[in-house]
PDB file of N, CA, C and O in Angstrom:
ATOM      1  N   MET A   1       0.847  -1.173   0.000  1.00  0.00           N
ATOM      2  CA  MET A   1       0.000   0.000   0.000  1.00  0.00           C
ATOM      3  C   MET A   1       0.903   1.250   0.000  1.00  0.00           C
ATOM      4  O   MET A   1       1.760   1.395   0.868  1.00  0.00           O
ATOM      5  N   PRO A   2       0.707   2.149  -0.916  1.00  0.00           N
ATOM      6  CA  PRO A   2       1.574   3.337  -0.995  1.00  0.00           C
ATOM      7  C   PRO A   2       1.277   4.332   0.128  1.00  0.00           C
ATOM      8  O   PRO A   2       0.195   4.351   0.696  1.00  0.00           O
ATOM      9  N   GLU A   3       2.281   5.141   0.436  1.00  0.00           N
ATOM     10  CA  GLU A   3       2.115   6.260   1.351  1.00  0.00           C
ATOM     11  C   GLU A   3       2.239   7.531   0.530  1.00  0.00           C
ATOM     12  O   GLU A   3       2.938   7.565  -0.478  1.00  0.00           O
ATOM     13  N   TYR A   4       1.579   8.579   0.979  1.00  0.00           N
ATOM     14  CA  TYR A   4       1.583   9.843   0.252  1.00  0.00           C
ATOM     15  C   TYR A   4       2.229  10.922   1.115  1.00  0.00           C
ATOM     16  O   TYR A   4       2.050  10.942   2.333  1.00  0.00           O
ATOM     17  N   TRP A   5       2.970  11.797   0.464  1.00  0.00           N
ATOM     18  CA  TRP A   5       3.718  12.847   1.136  1.00  0.00           C
ATOM     19  C   TRP A   5       3.443  14.170   0.444  1.00  0.00           C
ATOM     20  O   TRP A   5       3.273  14.228  -0.768  1.00  0.00           O
ATOM     21  N   TYR A   6       3.438  15.252   1.217  1.00  0.00           N
ATOM     22  CA  TYR A   6       3.288  16.591   0.666  1.00  0.00           C
ATOM     23  C   TYR A   6       4.669  17.227   0.603  1.00  0.00           C
ATOM     24  O   TYR A   6       5.385  17.291   1.603  1.00  0.00           O
ATOM     25  N   ASN A   7       5.069  17.692  -0.581  1.00  0.00           N
ATOM     26  CA  ASN A   7       6.353  18.336  -0.772  1.00  0.00           C
ATOM     27  C   ASN A   7       6.172  19.840  -0.575  1.00  0.00           C
ATOM     28  O   ASN A   7       5.439  20.475  -1.336  1.00  0.00           O
ATOM     29  N   VAL A   8       6.846  20.405   0.433  1.00  0.00           N
ATOM     30  CA  VAL A   8       6.666  21.821   0.758  1.00  0.00           C
ATOM     31  C   VAL A   8       7.343  22.747  -0.256  1.00  0.00           C
ATOM     32  O   VAL A   8       7.017  23.931  -0.308  1.00  0.00           O
ATOM     33  N   ASN A   9       8.266  22.238  -1.042  1.00  0.00           N
ATOM     34  CA  ASN A   9       8.926  23.067  -2.056  1.00  0.00           C
ATOM     35  C   ASN A   9       8.147  23.112  -3.362  1.00  0.00           C
ATOM     36  O   ASN A   9       7.998  24.171  -3.960  1.00  0.00           O
ATOM     37  N   THR A  10       7.660  21.962  -3.802  1.00  0.00           N
ATOM     38  CA  THR A  10       6.955  21.898  -5.085  1.00  0.00           C
ATOM     39  C   THR A  10       5.446  22.021  -4.931  1.00  0.00           C
ATOM     40  O   THR A  10       4.741  22.222  -5.910  1.00  0.00           O
ATOM     41  N   HIS A  11       4.949  21.840  -3.706  1.00  0.00           N
ATOM     42  CA  HIS A  11       3.506  21.844  -3.402  1.00  0.00           C
ATOM     43  C   HIS A  11       2.778  20.722  -4.148  1.00  0.00           C
ATOM     44  O   HIS A  11       1.601  20.856  -4.475  1.00  0.00           O
ATOM     45  N   GLU A  12       3.484  19.643  -4.365  1.00  0.00           N
ATOM     46  CA  GLU A  12       2.904  18.478  -5.038  1.00  0.00           C
ATOM     47  C   GLU A  12       2.865  17.307  -4.079  1.00  0.00           C
ATOM     48  O   GLU A  12       3.600  17.255  -3.096  1.00  0.00           O
ATOM     49  N   ILE A  13       1.999  16.349  -4.417  1.00  0.00           N
ATOM     50  CA  ILE A  13       1.887  15.122  -3.641  1.00  0.00           C
ATOM     51  C   ILE A  13       2.813  14.085  -4.256  1.00  0.00           C
ATOM     52  O   ILE A  13       2.829  13.892  -5.468  1.00  0.00           O
ATOM     53  N   GLU A  14       3.579  13.422  -3.403  1.00  0.00           N
ATOM     54  CA  GLU A  14       4.473  12.368  -3.867  1.00  0.00           C
ATOM     55  C   GLU A  14       3.998  11.029  -3.321  1.00  0.00           C
ATOM     56  O   GLU A  14       3.584  10.938  -2.169  1.00  0.00           O
ATOM     57  N   GLU A  15       4.101  10.038  -4.143  1.00  0.00           N
ATOM     58  CA  GLU A  15       3.782   8.680  -3.711  1.00  0.00           C
ATOM     59  C   GLU A  15       5.089   7.992  -3.332  1.00  0.00           C
ATOM     60  O   GLU A  15       6.033   7.955  -4.120  1.00  0.00           O
ATOM     61  N   ASP A  16       5.156   7.505  -2.110  1.00  0.00           N
ATOM     62  CA  ASP A  16       6.329   6.796  -1.592  1.00  0.00           C
ATOM     63  C   ASP A  16       7.588   7.651  -1.535  1.00  0.00           C
ATOM     64  O   ASP A  16       8.671   7.206  -1.882  1.00  0.00           O
ATOM     65  N   ALA A  17       7.484   8.882  -1.079  1.00  0.00           N
ATOM     66  CA  ALA A  17       8.599   9.766  -0.724  1.00  0.00           C
ATOM     67  C   ALA A  17       9.766   9.729  -1.705  1.00  0.00           C
ATOM     68  O   ALA A  17      10.749   9.057  -1.495  1.00  0.00           O
ATOM     69  N   MET A  18       9.661  10.497  -2.753  1.00  0.00           N
ATOM     70  CA  MET A  18      10.723  10.542  -3.754  1.00  0.00           C
ATOM     71  C   MET A  18      11.749  11.636  -3.468  1.00  0.00           C
ATOM     72  O   MET A  18      12.858  11.571  -3.970  1.00  0.00           O
ATOM     73  N   SER A  19      11.415  12.638  -2.684  1.00  0.00           N
ATOM     74  CA  SER A  19      12.312  13.761  -2.418  1.00  0.00           C
ATOM     75  C   SER A  19      13.000  13.612  -1.068  1.00  0.00           C
ATOM     76  O   SER A  19      12.700  12.722  -0.285  1.00  0.00           O
ATOM     77  N   ASP A  20      13.908  14.558  -0.809  1.00  0.00           N
ATOM     78  CA  ASP A  20      14.616  14.597   0.459  1.00  0.00           C
ATOM     79  C   ASP A  20      13.616  14.772   1.606  1.00  0.00           C
ATOM     80  O   ASP A  20      12.644  15.519   1.488  1.00  0.00           O
ATOM     81  N   TRP A  21      13.877  14.107   2.726  1.00  0.00           N
ATOM     82  CA  TRP A  21      12.961  14.132   3.860  1.00  0.00           C
ATOM     83  C   TRP A  21      12.721  15.534   4.391  1.00  0.00           C
ATOM     84  O   TRP A  21      11.670  15.824   4.949  1.00  0.00           O
ATOM     85  N   SER A  22      13.699  16.434   4.219  1.00  0.00           N
ATOM     86  CA  SER A  22      13.543  17.785   4.735  1.00  0.00           C
ATOM     87  C   SER A  22      12.500  18.590   3.968  1.00  0.00           C
ATOM     88  O   SER A  22      12.090  19.662   4.411  1.00  0.00           O
ATOM     89  N   GLN A  23      12.038  18.067   2.835  1.00  0.00           N
ATOM     90  CA  GLN A  23      11.053  18.752   2.003  1.00  0.00           C
ATOM     91  C   GLN A  23       9.652  18.170   2.135  1.00  0.00           C
ATOM     92  O   GLN A  23       8.722  18.659   1.506  1.00  0.00           O
ATOM     93  N   LEU A  24       9.507  17.133   2.941  1.00  0.00           N
ATOM     94  CA  LEU A  24       8.253  16.374   2.958  1.00  0.00           C
ATOM     95  C   LEU A  24       7.514  16.462   4.286  1.00  0.00           C
ATOM     96  O   LEU A  24       8.117  16.526   5.350  1.00  0.00           O
ATOM     97  N   ILE A  25       6.180  16.428   4.190  1.00  0.00           N
ATOM     98  CA  ILE A  25       5.298  16.281   5.341  1.00  0.00           C
ATOM     99  C   ILE A  25       4.522  14.994   5.110  1.00  0.00           C
ATOM    100  O   ILE A  25       3.944  14.780   4.060  1.00  0.00           O
ATOM    101  N   GLY A  26       4.485  14.147   6.111  1.00  0.00           N
ATOM    102  CA  GLY A  26       3.758  12.893   5.971  1.00  0.00           C
ATOM    103  C   GLY A  26       4.390  11.815   6.819  1.00  0.00           C
ATOM    104  O   GLY A  26       5.213  12.095   7.672  1.00  0.00           O
ATOM    105  N   PRO A  27       4.023  10.611   6.597  1.00  0.00           N
ATOM    106  CA  PRO A  27       3.205  10.078   5.503  1.00  0.00           C
ATOM    107  C   PRO A  27       1.713  10.138   5.797  1.00  0.00           C
ATOM    108  O   PRO A  27       1.285  10.233   6.937  1.00  0.00           O
ATOM    109  N   TYR A  28       0.948  10.071   4.728  1.00  0.00           N
ATOM    110  CA  TYR A  28      -0.508  10.011   4.798  1.00  0.00           C
ATOM    111  C   TYR A  28      -0.980   8.765   4.064  1.00  0.00           C
ATOM    112  O   TYR A  28      -0.322   8.294   3.145  1.00  0.00           O
ATOM    113  N   LYS A  29      -2.131   8.266   4.485  1.00  0.00           N
ATOM    114  CA  LYS A  29      -2.669   7.045   3.880  1.00  0.00           C
ATOM    115  C   LYS A  29      -3.277   7.281   2.508  1.00  0.00           C
ATOM    116  O   LYS A  29      -3.318   6.380   1.682  1.00  0.00           O
ATOM    117  N   THR A  30      -3.782   8.512   2.282  1.00  0.00           N
ATOM    118  CA  THR A  30      -4.431   8.799   0.999  1.00  0.00           C
ATOM    119  C   THR A  30      -3.861  10.083   0.392  1.00  0.00           C
ATOM    120  O   THR A  30      -3.310  10.934   1.094  1.00  0.00           O
ATOM    121  N   ARG A  31      -4.029  10.220  -0.892  1.00  0.00           N
ATOM    122  CA  ARG A  31      -3.604  11.425  -1.606  1.00  0.00           C
ATOM    123  C   ARG A  31      -4.370  12.638  -1.070  1.00  0.00           C
ATOM    124  O   ARG A  31      -3.809  13.719  -0.896  1.00  0.00           O
ATOM    125  N   GLU A  32      -5.653  12.465  -0.794  1.00  0.00           N
ATOM    126  CA  GLU A  32      -6.482  13.560  -0.299  1.00  0.00           C
ATOM    127  C   GLU A  32      -5.981  14.075   1.054  1.00  0.00           C
ATOM    128  O   GLU A  32      -5.918  15.289   1.285  1.00  0.00           O
ATOM    129  N   GLU A  33      -5.609  13.172   1.961  1.00  0.00           N
ATOM    130  CA  GLU A  33      -5.064  13.602   3.246  1.00  0.00           C
ATOM    131  C   GLU A  33      -3.787  14.405   3.041  1.00  0.00           C
ATOM    132  O   GLU A  33      -3.578  15.428   3.694  1.00  0.00           O
ATOM    133  N   ALA A  34      -2.933  13.979   2.144  1.00  0.00           N
ATOM    134  CA  ALA A  34      -1.680  14.682   1.865  1.00  0.00           C
ATOM    135  C   ALA A  34      -1.946  16.063   1.281  1.00  0.00           C
ATOM    136  O   ALA A  34      -1.210  17.016   1.569  1.00  0.00           O
ATOM    137  N   GLN A  35      -3.000  16.206   0.497  1.00  0.00           N
ATOM    138  CA  GLN A  35      -3.329  17.503  -0.089  1.00  0.00           C
ATOM    139  C   GLN A  35      -3.699  18.528   0.980  1.00  0.00           C
ATOM    140  O   GLN A  35      -3.577  19.720   0.769  1.00  0.00           O
ATOM    141  N   HIS A  36      -4.130  18.065   2.140  1.00  0.00           N
ATOM    142  CA  HIS A  36      -4.537  18.957   3.228  1.00  0.00           C
ATOM    143  C   HIS A  36      -3.464  19.056   4.317  1.00  0.00           C
ATOM    144  O   HIS A  36      -3.748  19.513   5.420  1.00  0.00           O
ATOM    145  N   ALA A  37      -2.249  18.672   3.993  1.00  0.00           N
ATOM    146  CA  ALA A  37      -1.164  18.651   4.977  1.00  0.00           C
ATOM    147  C   ALA A  37      -0.915  20.016   5.594  1.00  0.00           C
ATOM    148  O   ALA A  37      -0.769  20.135   6.816  1.00  0.00           O
ATOM    149  N   LEU A  38      -0.858  21.054   4.778  1.00  0.00           N
ATOM    150  CA  LEU A  38      -0.576  22.385   5.318  1.00  0.00           C
ATOM    151  C   LEU A  38      -1.680  22.879   6.235  1.00  0.00           C
ATOM    152  O   LEU A  38      -1.414  23.574   7.223  1.00  0.00           O
ATOM    153  N   GLU A  39      -2.912  22.509   5.949  1.00  0.00           N
ATOM    154  CA  GLU A  39      -4.021  22.880   6.826  1.00  0.00           C
ATOM    155  C   GLU A  39      -3.856  22.223   8.197  1.00  0.00           C
ATOM    156  O   GLU A  39      -4.091  22.857   9.233  1.00  0.00           O
ATOM    157  N   LYS A  40      -3.444  20.966   8.201  1.00  0.00           N
ATOM    158  CA  LYS A  40      -3.235  20.262   9.467  1.00  0.00           C
ATOM    159  C   LYS A  40      -2.088  20.880  10.249  1.00  0.00           C
ATOM    160  O   LYS A  40      -2.172  21.040  11.465  1.00  0.00           O
ATOM    161  N   VAL A  41      -1.016  21.222   9.559  1.00  0.00           N
ATOM    162  CA  VAL A  41       0.128  21.841  10.222  1.00  0.00           C
ATOM    163  C   VAL A  41      -0.287  23.170  10.843  1.00  0.00           C
ATOM    164  O   VAL A  41       0.045  23.461  11.995  1.00  0.00           O
ATOM    165  N   LYS A  42      -1.016  23.977  10.102  1.00  0.00           N
ATOM    166  CA  LYS A  42      -1.462  25.275  10.607  1.00  0.00           C
ATOM    167  C   LYS A  42      -2.343  25.099  11.846  1.00  0.00           C
ATOM    168  O   LYS A  42      -2.172  25.798  12.849  1.00  0.00           O
ATOM    169  N   ALA A  43      -3.275  24.156  11.799  1.00  0.00           N
ATOM    170  CA  ALA A  43      -4.176  23.918  12.930  1.00  0.00           C
ATOM    171  C   ALA A  43      -3.399  23.457  14.158  1.00  0.00           C
ATOM    172  O   ALA A  43      -3.671  23.905  15.284  1.00  0.00           O
ATOM    173  N   ARG A  44      -2.421  22.580  13.970  1.00  0.00           N
ATOM    174  CA  ARG A  44      -1.618  22.112  15.104  1.00  0.00           C
ATOM    175  C   ARG A  44      -0.792  23.248  15.691  1.00  0.00           C
ATOM    176  O   ARG A  44      -0.679  23.364  16.908  1.00  0.00           O
ATOM    177  N   ASN A  45      -0.202  24.056  14.837  1.00  0.00           N
ATOM    178  CA  ASN A  45       0.588  25.190  15.316  1.00  0.00           C
ATOM    179  C   ASN A  45      -0.267  26.157  16.131  1.00  0.00           C
ATOM    180  O   ASN A  45       0.156  26.638  17.183  1.00  0.00           O
ATOM    181  N   GLU A  46      -1.472  26.435  15.666  1.00  0.00           N
ATOM    182  CA  GLU A  46      -2.376  27.326  16.391  1.00  0.00           C
ATOM    183  C   GLU A  46      -2.758  26.732  17.739  1.00  0.00           C
ATOM    184  O   GLU A  46      -2.832  27.443  18.747  1.00  0.00           O
ATOM    185  N   ALA A  47      -2.992  25.427  17.781  1.00  0.00           N
ATOM    186  CA  ALA A  47      -3.340  24.763  19.034  1.00  0.00           C
ATOM    187  C   ALA A  47      -2.169  24.818  20.014  1.00  0.00           C
ATOM    188  O   ALA A  47      -2.363  25.065  21.215  1.00  0.00           O
ATOM    189  N   TRP A  48      -0.953  24.596  19.533  1.00  0.00           N
ATOM    190  CA  TRP A  48       0.225  24.660  20.402  1.00  0.00           C
ATOM    191  C   TRP A  48       0.422  26.069  20.941  1.00  0.00           C
ATOM    192  O   TRP A  48       0.743  26.260  22.096  1.00  0.00           O
ATOM    193  N   GLU A  49       0.246  27.062  20.072  1.00  0.00           N
ATOM    194  CA  GLU A  49       0.393  28.454  20.506  1.00  0.00           C
ATOM    195  C   GLU A  49      -0.648  28.809  21.560  1.00  0.00           C
ATOM    196  O   GLU A  49      -0.345  29.506  22.525  1.00  0.00           O
ATOM    197  N   LYS A  50      -1.859  28.313  21.398  1.00  0.00           N
ATOM    198  CA  LYS A  50      -2.925  28.573  22.370  1.00  0.00           C
ATOM    199  C   LYS A  50      -2.565  27.928  23.720  1.00  0.00           C
ATOM    200  O   LYS A  50      -2.771  28.547  24.764  1.00  0.00           O
ATOM    201  N   ASP A  51      -2.036  26.716  23.694  1.00  0.00           N
ATOM    202  CA  ASP A  51      -1.632  26.043  24.928  1.00  0.00           C
ATOM    203  C   ASP A  51      -0.517  26.804  25.634  1.00  0.00           C
ATOM    204  O   ASP A  51      -0.483  26.871  26.856  1.00  0.00           O
ATOM    205  N   GLU A  52       0.396  27.391  24.876  1.00  0.00           N
ATOM    206  CA  GLU A  52       1.498  28.149  25.471  1.00  0.00           C
ATOM    207  C   GLU A  52       0.983  29.423  26.137  1.00  0.00           C
ATOM    208  O   GLU A  52       1.553  29.892  27.106  1.00  0.00           O
ATOM    209  N   ASP A  53      -0.092  30.001  25.583  1.00  0.00           N
ATOM    210  CA  ASP A  53      -0.648  31.222  26.138  1.00  0.00           C
ATOM    211  C   ASP A  53      -1.403  30.996  27.444  1.00  0.00           C
ATOM    212  O   ASP A  53      -1.573  31.899  28.236  1.00  0.00           O
ATOM    213  N   ASP A  54      -1.875  29.772  27.652  1.00  0.00           N
ATOM    214  CA  ASP A  54      -2.692  29.459  28.856  1.00  0.00           C
ATOM    215  C   ASP A  54      -1.856  29.328  30.093  1.00  0.00           C
ATOM    216  O   ASP A  54      -0.793  29.224  30.288  1.00  0.00           O
TER     217      ASP A  54
END
């Protein structure tokens, strides 16, 4: 079963991590999940920042 990765430099989805690890977010089980990688990162960052403020 393939894994999907979001490439932060090219903004493309890669199947089975073809680029350097420093450029990738993942792995994700589906292409659709990988397409929303930046949204997940943003939401997690906001949650962490909120926890730090409390």
